[in-house]
Amino acid sequence: MKRSLANSKSIGLVLSGGGVRGMAHIGLIKALKEHQLEVTAVSGSSVGALVGALYSNGNSTDEMLAFFKETPLFKYNFFTINKPGFLDTDRYFSIFKGYFPEDQFEALEKELFVVATDLQAGKEKLFSSGALIKPLLASAALPPVFSPVDIDGVLYADGGIMNNFPKEYLPDTVDFVIGSNVSIAGYVEKKGLKNALQLAGRVTGLMIYASGKDKLRNCDLALEPTELEDIGVLDKTGIEKAYEIGYEHASRVLETILSRE
């Protein structure tokens, strides 16, 4: 039996990876605020970790969108030949420092749980205390576009590789869990599977989706706007559209649920 959202004392939020589609998470946060629903703990992977950090930091939804619009994805002087990746992820540190000047999990207003992938040991790693920015960079460092991030001598990359929907890290004190998944695995036409790159992308997407679908279903409230399918994972022109899709979808769902309680 699903628990009551309106009467919940502590709300946990799980935010999946999914690149630009993750702007839908920001739309959800806007809808939550409009319904006076306050989240106490956030767990996220990849772009979900970034959105979760900005939300936990007290940034407005406008400031969150500005962060993603203003942070360059492919800046010519960020390209590297000395690291395994097209872009040097460490070059983004100064940009993140502008938003998180204290660079500490403890400085955030909400509990935050960030997942990254330990490339050497082949396992996921949870970060929830101490230095903040490097774990965020690591969690969103999608190979082979972004280089891995060295933290205490270990190379870390995108959290979505091992755990794209880290629901299990929310604390036991949370009595209502909202899950937001933007890694959509809908139907693909044959023309979308014509070459090796398309095939690899499809297989990876299906594997990521399969690993998190049961956890999404076990949330008290699960959000998965299928309209995001047409937005490319690294297509910055889709930022505003993904945000609007997330907001409209979450608003409809929240209004329906709260009207029944």
mmCIF file of C-alpha atoms in Angstrom:
data_model
loop_
_atom_site.group_PDB
_atom_site.id
_atom_site.type_symbol
_atom_site.label_atom_id
_atom_site.label_comp_id
_atom_site.label_asym_id
_atom_site.label_seq_id
_atom_site.Cartn_x
_atom_site.Cartn_y
_atom_site.Cartn_z
ATOM 1 C CA MET A 1 0.000 0.000 0.000
ATOM 2 C CA LYS A 2 1.378 3.383 -1.027
ATOM 3 C CA ARG A 3 2.032 5.894 1.708
ATOM 4 C CA SER A 4 0.532 9.387 1.867
ATOM 5 C CA LEU A 5 2.527 12.164 0.252
ATOM 6 C CA ALA A 6 0.649 15.036 1.898
ATOM 7 C CA ASN A 7 1.162 13.582 5.384
ATOM 8 C CA SER A 8 4.781 12.548 4.970
ATOM 9 C CA LYS A 9 7.221 13.913 7.519
ATOM 10 C CA SER A 10 10.311 13.181 5.458
ATOM 11 C CA ILE A 11 10.513 12.951 1.646
ATOM 12 C CA GLY A 12 13.392 11.337 -0.204
ATOM 13 C CA LEU A 13 14.138 12.029 -3.870
ATOM 14 C CA VAL A 14 15.979 9.692 -6.262
ATOM 15 C CA LEU A 15 17.294 11.259 -9.487
ATOM 16 C CA SER A 16 18.562 9.083 -12.324
ATOM 17 C CA GLY A 17 21.241 9.787 -14.877
ATOM 18 C CA GLY A 18 20.294 10.665 -18.451
ATOM 19 C CA GLY A 19 22.280 13.664 -19.658
ATOM 20 C CA VAL A 20 20.280 16.631 -20.940
ATOM 21 C CA ARG A 21 17.078 14.738 -20.208
ATOM 22 C CA GLY A 22 17.943 15.305 -16.559
ATOM 23 C CA MET A 23 16.591 18.836 -16.889
ATOM 24 C CA ALA A 24 13.239 17.149 -16.306
ATOM 25 C CA HIS A 25 14.425 16.654 -12.709
ATOM 26 C CA ILE A 26 14.536 20.435 -12.353
ATOM 27 C CA GLY A 27 10.973 20.659 -13.662
ATOM 28 C CA LEU A 28 9.941 18.137 -11.016
ATOM 29 C CA ILE A 29 11.625 20.190 -8.293
ATOM 30 C CA LYS A 30 9.730 23.277 -9.438
ATOM 31 C CA ALA A 31 6.445 21.339 -9.241
ATOM 32 C CA LEU A 32 7.315 20.063 -5.756
ATOM 33 C CA LYS A 33 8.001 23.598 -4.563
ATOM 34 C CA GLU A 34 4.724 24.868 -5.997
ATOM 35 C CA HIS A 35 2.897 22.179 -4.025
ATOM 36 C CA GLN A 36 4.804 23.104 -0.832
ATOM 37 C CA LEU A 37 6.510 19.707 -0.725
ATOM 38 C CA GLU A 38 9.970 19.855 0.813
ATOM 39 C CA VAL A 39 12.508 17.091 0.242
ATOM 40 C CA THR A 40 14.913 16.229 3.056
ATOM 41 C CA ALA A 41 17.312 13.813 1.310
ATOM 42 C CA VAL A 42 18.440 13.326 -2.299
ATOM 43 C CA SER A 43 20.248 10.413 -3.927
ATOM 44 C CA GLY A 44 21.486 10.741 -7.492
ATOM 45 C CA SER A 45 23.724 9.449 -10.253
ATOM 46 C CA SER A 46 25.348 11.408 -13.085
ATOM 47 C CA VAL A 47 23.169 14.405 -14.035
ATOM 48 C CA GLY A 48 20.867 13.378 -11.190
ATOM 49 C CA ALA A 49 23.736 13.946 -8.777
ATOM 50 C CA LEU A 50 24.389 17.409 -10.238
ATOM 51 C CA VAL A 51 20.727 18.465 -10.040
ATOM 52 C CA GLY A 52 20.493 16.963 -6.564
ATOM 53 C CA ALA A 53 23.547 18.932 -5.419
ATOM 54 C CA LEU A 54 22.187 22.232 -6.734
ATOM 55 C CA TYR A 55 18.814 21.534 -5.103
ATOM 56 C CA SER A 56 20.487 20.569 -1.820
ATOM 57 C CA ASN A 57 22.584 23.724 -2.072
ATOM 58 C CA GLY A 58 19.463 25.907 -2.032
ATOM 59 C CA ASN A 59 19.735 27.071 -5.637
ATOM 60 C CA SER A 60 16.513 28.139 -7.360
ATOM 61 C CA THR A 61 15.244 26.258 -10.415
ATOM 62 C CA ASP A 62 16.277 29.251 -12.561
ATOM 63 C CA GLU A 63 19.805 29.034 -11.156
ATOM 64 C CA MET A 64 19.879 25.284 -11.802
ATOM 65 C CA LEU A 65 18.927 25.783 -15.442
ATOM 66 C CA ALA A 66 21.510 28.550 -15.767
ATOM 67 C CA PHE A 67 24.196 26.188 -14.471
ATOM 68 C CA PHE A 68 23.547 23.695 -17.266
ATOM 69 C CA LYS A 69 23.057 26.331 -19.960
ATOM 70 C CA GLU A 70 26.241 28.208 -19.073
ATOM 71 C CA THR A 71 28.545 25.247 -18.422
ATOM 72 C CA PRO A 72 30.227 24.440 -21.759
ATOM 73 C CA LEU A 73 29.965 20.821 -22.863
ATOM 74 C CA PHE A 74 32.554 20.992 -25.619
ATOM 75 C CA LYS A 75 34.972 23.842 -24.964
ATOM 76 C CA TYR A 76 37.992 23.715 -27.260
ATOM 77 C CA ASN A 77 40.585 24.248 -24.516
ATOM 78 C CA PHE A 78 38.999 21.473 -22.419
ATOM 79 C CA PHE A 79 39.974 18.826 -24.984
ATOM 80 C CA THR A 80 42.793 16.570 -23.838
ATOM 81 C CA ILE A 81 45.288 14.147 -25.380
ATOM 82 C CA ASN A 82 46.914 13.225 -22.073
ATOM 83 C CA LYS A 83 43.921 11.571 -20.415
ATOM 84 C CA PRO A 84 41.518 8.746 -21.404
ATOM 85 C CA GLY A 85 38.631 10.862 -22.666
ATOM 86 C CA PHE A 86 37.951 13.632 -25.167
ATOM 87 C CA LEU A 87 37.447 16.299 -22.487
ATOM 88 C CA ASP A 88 39.441 16.916 -19.318
ATOM 89 C CA THR A 89 36.807 16.668 -16.573
ATOM 90 C CA ASP A 90 39.097 18.393 -14.044
ATOM 91 C CA ARG A 91 38.882 21.609 -16.104
ATOM 92 C CA TYR A 92 35.283 21.975 -14.910
ATOM 93 C CA PHE A 93 36.334 22.261 -11.264
ATOM 94 C CA SER A 94 36.514 26.064 -11.254
ATOM 95 C CA ILE A 95 33.026 26.327 -12.786
ATOM 96 C CA PHE A 96 31.588 24.089 -10.068
ATOM 97 C CA LYS A 97 33.493 26.039 -7.407
ATOM 98 C CA GLY A 98 31.474 29.116 -8.335
ATOM 99 C CA TYR A 99 28.304 27.299 -7.307
ATOM 100 C CA PHE A 100 29.726 25.305 -4.388
ATOM 101 C CA PRO A 101 32.348 27.628 -2.842
ATOM 102 C CA GLU A 102 32.652 25.607 0.383
ATOM 103 C CA ASP A 103 33.152 22.347 -1.549
ATOM 104 C CA GLN A 104 31.726 20.204 1.268
ATOM 105 C CA PHE A 105 28.727 17.886 1.542
ATOM 106 C CA GLU A 106 28.261 19.217 5.072
ATOM 107 C CA ALA A 107 27.653 22.757 3.730
ATOM 108 C CA LEU A 108 24.490 21.637 1.877
ATOM 109 C CA GLU A 109 20.987 22.239 3.194
ATOM 110 C CA LYS A 110 19.839 18.667 2.504
ATOM 111 C CA GLU A 111 21.400 15.246 2.840
ATOM 112 C CA LEU A 112 22.960 14.270 -0.489
ATOM 113 C CA PHE A 113 24.123 10.854 -1.672
ATOM 114 C CA VAL A 114 26.216 10.722 -4.854
ATOM 115 C CA VAL A 115 27.183 7.564 -6.734
ATOM 116 C CA ALA A 116 30.232 7.210 -8.984
ATOM 117 C CA THR A 117 31.895 4.176 -10.587
ATOM 118 C CA ASP A 118 35.292 2.940 -9.429
ATOM 119 C CA LEU A 119 36.751 2.010 -12.817
ATOM 120 C CA GLN A 120 39.670 0.079 -11.368
ATOM 121 C CA ALA A 121 37.788 -2.132 -8.902
ATOM 122 C CA GLY A 122 34.677 -2.328 -11.088
ATOM 123 C CA LYS A 123 32.212 -1.308 -8.394
ATOM 124 C CA GLU A 124 30.081 1.632 -7.375
ATOM 125 C CA LYS A 125 31.208 4.117 -4.762
ATOM 126 C CA LEU A 126 28.973 6.223 -2.532
ATOM 127 C CA PHE A 127 30.005 9.756 -1.581
ATOM 128 C CA SER A 128 28.039 11.600 1.113
ATOM 129 C CA SER A 129 30.574 13.512 3.212
ATOM 130 C CA GLY A 130 33.743 15.525 2.842
ATOM 131 C CA ALA A 131 34.784 17.129 -0.461
ATOM 132 C CA LEU A 132 31.823 17.619 -2.804
ATOM 133 C CA ILE A 133 32.978 18.829 -6.224
ATOM 134 C CA LYS A 134 35.246 15.964 -7.287
ATOM 135 C CA PRO A 135 32.583 13.308 -6.545
ATOM 136 C CA LEU A 136 30.087 15.375 -8.555
ATOM 137 C CA LEU A 137 32.481 15.617 -11.488
ATOM 138 C CA ALA A 138 33.171 11.893 -11.273
ATOM 139 C CA SER A 139 29.505 10.933 -11.082
ATOM 140 C CA ALA A 140 28.790 12.819 -14.321
ATOM 141 C CA ALA A 141 31.986 11.861 -16.207
ATOM 142 C CA LEU A 142 30.428 9.813 -19.014
ATOM 143 C CA PRO A 143 33.074 7.777 -20.902
ATOM 144 C CA PRO A 144 34.555 8.249 -23.413
ATOM 145 C CA VAL A 145 33.446 11.882 -23.666
ATOM 146 C CA PHE A 146 34.777 12.939 -20.256
ATOM 147 C CA SER A 147 37.983 11.753 -18.641
ATOM 148 C CA PRO A 148 37.811 9.820 -15.348
ATOM 149 C CA VAL A 149 38.346 11.779 -12.126
ATOM 150 C CA ASP A 150 41.166 10.891 -9.729
ATOM 151 C CA ILE A 151 40.007 10.876 -6.111
ATOM 152 C CA ASP A 152 42.583 9.703 -3.551
ATOM 153 C CA GLY A 153 44.466 7.798 -6.233
ATOM 154 C CA VAL A 154 41.426 5.986 -7.650
ATOM 155 C CA LEU A 155 39.870 6.687 -11.060
ATOM 156 C CA TYR A 156 36.120 7.274 -10.991
ATOM 157 C CA ALA A 157 33.593 7.775 -13.804
ATOM 158 C CA ASP A 158 29.858 8.113 -14.408
ATOM 159 C CA GLY A 159 27.728 6.655 -11.604
ATOM 160 C CA GLY A 160 25.161 5.453 -14.110
ATOM 161 C CA ILE A 161 27.529 2.721 -15.301
ATOM 162 C CA MET A 162 26.976 0.715 -12.116
ATOM 163 C CA ASN A 163 23.907 2.301 -10.535
ATOM 164 C CA ASN A 164 21.798 4.740 -12.508
ATOM 165 C CA PHE A 165 19.006 4.873 -9.929
ATOM 166 C CA PRO A 166 20.550 4.793 -6.415
ATOM 167 C CA LYS A 167 17.374 4.463 -4.351
ATOM 168 C CA GLU A 168 19.000 2.196 -1.768
ATOM 169 C CA TYR A 169 21.169 4.987 -0.353
ATOM 170 C CA LEU A 170 18.324 7.125 0.970
ATOM 171 C CA PRO A 171 18.299 7.053 4.784
ATOM 172 C CA ASP A 172 15.763 4.947 6.710
ATOM 173 C CA THR A 173 14.326 8.131 8.200
ATOM 174 C CA VAL A 174 12.647 8.908 4.860
ATOM 175 C CA ASP A 175 8.990 7.854 4.923
ATOM 176 C CA PHE A 176 8.034 8.706 1.318
ATOM 177 C CA VAL A 177 10.231 8.139 -1.743
ATOM 178 C CA ILE A 178 9.823 9.990 -5.046
ATOM 179 C CA GLY A 179 11.741 8.511 -7.961
ATOM 180 C CA SER A 180 12.487 10.406 -11.164
ATOM 181 C CA ASN A 181 13.835 8.391 -14.090
ATOM 182 C CA VAL A 182 14.892 10.125 -17.312
ATOM 183 C CA SER A 183 16.822 7.204 -18.852
ATOM 184 C CA ILE A 184 13.912 6.189 -21.051
ATOM 185 C CA ALA A 185 14.092 2.968 -23.090
ATOM 186 C CA GLY A 186 11.133 3.213 -25.442
ATOM 187 C CA TYR A 187 10.510 1.685 -28.852
ATOM 188 C CA VAL A 188 13.138 2.215 -31.563
ATOM 189 C CA GLU A 189 12.498 1.819 -35.301
ATOM 190 C CA LYS A 190 14.815 -0.345 -37.423
ATOM 191 C CA LYS A 191 16.270 2.788 -39.016
ATOM 192 C CA GLY A 192 17.565 3.755 -35.593
ATOM 193 C CA LEU A 193 19.705 0.595 -35.420
ATOM 194 C CA LYS A 194 21.621 0.795 -38.696
ATOM 195 C CA ASN A 195 25.191 1.123 -37.482
ATOM 196 C CA ALA A 196 27.477 -0.028 -34.687
ATOM 197 C CA LEU A 197 27.261 3.268 -32.788
ATOM 198 C CA GLN A 198 23.454 3.245 -32.756
ATOM 199 C CA LEU A 199 23.429 -0.396 -31.720
ATOM 200 C CA ALA A 200 25.912 0.174 -28.891
ATOM 201 C CA GLY A 201 23.922 3.163 -27.661
ATOM 202 C CA ARG A 202 20.686 1.182 -27.698
ATOM 203 C CA VAL A 203 22.175 -1.798 -25.854
ATOM 204 C CA THR A 204 23.763 0.436 -23.216
ATOM 205 C CA GLY A 205 20.487 2.305 -22.736
ATOM 206 C CA LEU A 206 18.541 -0.920 -22.295
ATOM 207 C CA MET A 207 21.040 -2.275 -19.773
ATOM 208 C CA ILE A 208 20.898 0.926 -17.732
ATOM 209 C CA TYR A 209 17.103 0.998 -17.848
ATOM 210 C CA ALA A 210 16.786 -2.661 -16.853
ATOM 211 C CA SER A 211 19.072 -2.226 -13.845
ATOM 212 C CA GLY A 212 16.870 0.463 -12.326
ATOM 213 C CA LYS A 213 13.293 -0.320 -13.348
ATOM 214 C CA ASP A 214 12.433 -2.509 -10.346
ATOM 215 C CA LYS A 215 13.765 0.111 -7.926
ATOM 216 C CA LEU A 216 11.713 2.777 -9.692
ATOM 217 C CA ARG A 217 8.550 0.687 -9.341
ATOM 218 C CA ASN A 218 9.211 0.317 -5.616
ATOM 219 C CA CYS A 219 9.123 4.079 -5.058
ATOM 220 C CA ASP A 220 6.023 5.539 -3.418
ATOM 221 C CA LEU A 221 5.785 7.852 -6.412
ATOM 222 C CA ALA A 222 7.518 7.068 -9.715
ATOM 223 C CA LEU A 223 7.923 9.635 -12.487
ATOM 224 C CA GLU A 224 9.070 8.645 -15.969
ATOM 225 C CA PRO A 225 8.026 11.124 -18.695
ATOM 226 C CA THR A 226 8.218 9.183 -21.966
ATOM 227 C CA GLU A 227 8.141 12.423 -23.993
ATOM 228 C CA LEU A 228 11.866 12.739 -23.196
ATOM 229 C CA GLU A 229 12.706 10.002 -25.721
ATOM 230 C CA ASP A 230 13.233 12.476 -28.552
ATOM 231 C CA ILE A 231 15.823 14.538 -26.666
ATOM 232 C CA GLY A 232 19.473 13.592 -27.180
ATOM 233 C CA VAL A 233 21.515 12.824 -24.089
ATOM 234 C CA LEU A 234 24.175 15.437 -24.988
ATOM 235 C CA ASP A 235 21.964 17.850 -26.959
ATOM 236 C CA LYS A 236 22.107 21.144 -25.081
ATOM 237 C CA THR A 237 19.402 22.594 -27.347
ATOM 238 C CA GLY A 238 16.984 20.273 -25.524
ATOM 239 C CA ILE A 239 17.552 21.769 -22.068
ATOM 240 C CA GLU A 240 14.444 23.973 -21.996
ATOM 241 C CA LYS A 241 12.215 21.330 -23.586
ATOM 242 C CA ALA A 242 13.288 18.618 -21.132
ATOM 243 C CA TYR A 243 12.692 21.001 -18.229
ATOM 244 C CA GLU A 244 9.188 21.840 -19.452
ATOM 245 C CA ILE A 245 8.340 18.167 -20.018
ATOM 246 C CA GLY A 246 9.468 17.338 -16.487
ATOM 247 C CA TYR A 247 7.517 20.217 -14.980
ATOM 248 C CA GLU A 248 4.283 19.511 -16.833
ATOM 249 C CA HIS A 249 4.449 15.771 -16.156
ATOM 250 C CA ALA A 250 5.203 16.214 -12.448
ATOM 251 C CA SER A 251 2.518 18.885 -12.031
ATOM 252 C CA ARG A 252 -0.145 16.591 -13.494
ATOM 253 C CA VAL A 253 0.897 13.634 -11.359
ATOM 254 C CA LEU A 254 1.173 15.625 -8.125
ATOM 255 C CA GLU A 255 -2.180 17.330 -8.637
ATOM 256 C CA THR A 256 -3.862 13.953 -9.237
ATOM 257 C CA ILE A 257 -2.304 12.314 -6.193
ATOM 258 C CA LEU A 258 -2.808 15.185 -3.772
ATOM 259 C CA SER A 259 -6.442 15.626 -4.822
ATOM 260 C CA ARG A 260 -7.103 12.028 -3.781
ATOM 261 C CA GLU A 261 -5.532 12.338 -0.335
#
